[in-house]
Amino acid sequence: MASQRKFNFEPQNIFAAVSQLGMFGNCPFLDGEFHGGECRVFKLSFKDEASVAVRVLHPNDDISHDNTLATVQIEVRVLKELEAKGFPWAPRFLGASVTFDNPVKHPFILRVREGTIPGLTEKDCLDQQALLDQVLGTDRNSTVFAMDHGDIKPGNIIVDKNYNIRWYI
């Protein structure tokens, strides 16, 4: 039977939760917090190591604890599989707490991006940015030639057995 207890998320304990995984460098500090449609991401930076992202699904009273745990377990499995296949664009999985019995009282994933996206340069970004006026118009409000999905999350991306993206829902 699925658990329906109320979530009790404690983000102020993020350092303690990551520390329990043994993943701390010197002088950690919170360097940003981002809110997405399905999660919060806390950027932890260190004096002597690369920054890490702590990804926490939004606490939600509409889904059970069991479903939350299953979702995190699937994300961990996918990240490990992408790394094993050598997919260079995925963040590297560092660890996870797949339980509510941790200092933040919510499951989370710890991951890191090495700071670059293979094959992408700053010039590529500037070239794409220069095309926006042609696609969206100078006021950037014309959507005749543009489409925005609005909800790119793992559950909306269809992949084949080799993790090639085949479709967006």
Coordinates of C-alpha atoms in Angstrom, one line a residue:
M1 CA 0.0 0.0 0.0
A2 CA 1.4 3.4 -1.0
S3 CA 2.2 5.8 1.8
Q4 CA 0.3 9.1 1.8
R5 CA 2.0 11.0 4.6
K6 CA 2.6 14.7 4.2
F7 CA 6.0 15.7 2.9
N8 CA 8.3 17.6 5.3
F9 CA 11.1 19.0 3.1
E10 CA 13.9 20.8 4.9
P11 CA 16.2 22.5 2.4
Q12 CA 18.2 24.3 5.1
N13 CA 19.8 20.9 5.8
I14 CA 21.1 20.4 2.3
F15 CA 24.8 20.5 3.4
A16 CA 24.2 17.9 6.1
A17 CA 22.5 15.6 3.6
V18 CA 25.3 15.8 1.1
S19 CA 27.9 15.4 3.8
Q20 CA 26.3 12.1 4.8
L21 CA 27.1 10.8 1.3
G22 CA 30.8 11.7 1.9
M23 CA 30.8 14.2 -1.0
F24 CA 32.2 17.4 0.5
G25 CA 35.1 19.5 -0.5
N26 CA 36.5 22.5 1.5
C27 CA 34.4 25.5 2.4
P28 CA 31.0 24.6 0.8
F29 CA 28.5 27.3 0.1
L30 CA 25.1 27.5 -1.6
D31 CA 25.8 29.2 -5.0
G32 CA 22.3 29.2 -6.4
E33 CA 18.9 27.6 -6.2
F34 CA 16.8 26.9 -9.3
H35 CA 13.1 26.0 -9.5
G36 CA 11.8 24.0 -12.3
G37 CA 8.5 22.4 -13.1
E38 CA 9.2 19.2 -11.3
C39 CA 12.2 19.8 -9.1
R40 CA 14.4 22.2 -7.2
V41 CA 18.2 22.2 -7.9
F42 CA 20.6 23.5 -5.3
K43 CA 24.1 24.4 -6.7
L44 CA 26.7 23.8 -4.1
S45 CA 30.2 25.2 -4.8
F46 CA 33.4 24.4 -3.0
K47 CA 36.7 26.2 -2.6
D48 CA 38.7 23.2 -4.0
E49 CA 36.3 21.2 -6.2
A50 CA 33.8 21.4 -9.0
S51 CA 30.3 22.6 -8.2
V52 CA 27.6 20.0 -7.7
A53 CA 23.9 20.0 -8.3
V54 CA 21.5 18.6 -5.7
R55 CA 18.3 17.7 -7.5
V56 CA 15.2 17.3 -5.3
L57 CA 11.8 16.6 -6.7
H58 CA 9.1 19.0 -5.6
P59 CA 7.4 17.7 -2.5
N60 CA 3.9 16.9 -3.7
D61 CA 0.9 15.8 -1.6
D62 CA -0.8 14.4 -4.7
I63 CA 1.7 11.6 -5.2
S64 CA 2.8 8.9 -2.7
H65 CA 6.2 8.5 -1.0
D66 CA 6.5 5.2 -2.9
N67 CA 6.0 6.9 -6.3
T68 CA 8.6 9.6 -5.4
L69 CA 11.1 7.0 -4.4
A70 CA 10.4 5.1 -7.7
T71 CA 10.9 8.2 -9.7
V72 CA 14.3 9.0 -8.1
Q73 CA 15.4 5.4 -8.5
I74 CA 14.5 5.5 -12.3
E75 CA 16.5 8.8 -12.6
V76 CA 19.5 7.3 -10.9
R77 CA 19.3 4.2 -13.2
V78 CA 19.1 6.4 -16.3
L79 CA 22.0 8.6 -15.3
K80 CA 24.2 5.6 -14.7
E81 CA 23.1 4.0 -18.0
L82 CA 23.9 7.2 -19.9
E83 CA 27.3 7.4 -18.3
A84 CA 28.0 3.7 -19.0
K85 CA 27.1 4.4 -22.7
G86 CA 29.5 7.3 -22.8
F87 CA 26.7 9.9 -23.4
P88 CA 28.7 13.2 -23.0
W89 CA 25.8 15.6 -22.5
A90 CA 24.4 14.0 -19.4
P91 CA 25.5 15.2 -15.9
R92 CA 27.7 12.7 -14.1
F93 CA 25.9 10.8 -11.3
L94 CA 27.8 11.3 -8.0
G95 CA 25.4 9.8 -5.5
A96 CA 21.8 9.8 -4.2
S97 CA 19.8 9.4 -1.1
V98 CA 16.8 7.3 -2.1
T99 CA 15.0 7.7 1.2
F100 CA 13.0 10.2 3.2
D101 CA 15.3 9.3 6.2
N102 CA 18.0 12.0 5.6
P103 CA 18.6 15.6 6.8
V104 CA 16.4 17.2 4.1
K105 CA 13.7 14.6 4.7
H106 CA 13.3 14.0 1.0
P107 CA 15.1 11.8 -1.6
F108 CA 17.7 13.6 -3.8
I109 CA 20.3 13.1 -6.5
L110 CA 23.8 14.5 -6.5
R111 CA 25.3 15.2 -9.9
V112 CA 27.9 17.3 -11.6
R113 CA 28.5 18.7 -15.0
E114 CA 32.1 19.1 -16.0
G115 CA 31.6 22.7 -17.1
T116 CA 31.5 22.2 -20.9
I117 CA 29.1 20.6 -23.4
P118 CA 31.1 18.6 -25.9
G119 CA 31.1 20.0 -29.3
L120 CA 29.5 23.3 -28.3
T121 CA 31.3 26.6 -28.3
E122 CA 30.4 30.1 -27.1
K123 CA 30.3 31.1 -30.8
D124 CA 27.6 28.4 -31.4
C125 CA 25.5 30.0 -28.7
L126 CA 26.0 33.5 -30.1
D127 CA 25.1 32.3 -33.6
Q128 CA 21.9 30.8 -32.3
Q129 CA 21.1 33.9 -30.4
A130 CA 21.6 36.0 -33.6
L131 CA 18.9 33.9 -35.3
L132 CA 16.2 34.7 -32.7
D133 CA 15.2 38.0 -34.3
Q134 CA 14.7 36.2 -37.6
V135 CA 12.5 33.5 -36.0
L136 CA 10.6 35.6 -33.3
G137 CA 10.8 39.0 -34.9
T138 CA 12.5 42.0 -33.4
D139 CA 10.1 42.2 -30.5
R140 CA 10.5 38.5 -29.9
N141 CA 6.8 37.9 -29.7
S142 CA 6.0 36.3 -33.1
T143 CA 5.4 32.6 -32.8
V144 CA 4.6 31.9 -36.5
F145 CA 7.9 30.1 -36.9
A146 CA 8.6 29.0 -33.4
M147 CA 7.3 26.4 -31.0
D148 CA 7.9 26.1 -27.3
H149 CA 7.3 22.8 -25.6
G150 CA 7.1 24.3 -22.2
D151 CA 7.6 21.1 -20.2
I152 CA 10.8 19.3 -21.2
K153 CA 11.1 16.7 -18.4
P154 CA 12.3 13.1 -18.5
G155 CA 8.9 11.6 -18.7
N156 CA 8.1 13.6 -21.9
I157 CA 11.1 12.4 -23.8
I158 CA 10.8 9.1 -25.7
V159 CA 14.1 7.3 -26.3
D160 CA 15.0 4.0 -28.0
K161 CA 16.9 1.1 -26.4
N162 CA 20.2 3.0 -27.1
Y163 CA 18.9 6.2 -25.5
N164 CA 18.6 8.0 -28.8
I165 CA 15.9 10.7 -28.5
R166 CA 13.0 9.7 -30.8
W167 CA 10.1 12.0 -29.8
Y168 CA 8.9 14.7 -27.4
I169 CA 5.5 14.4 -25.9

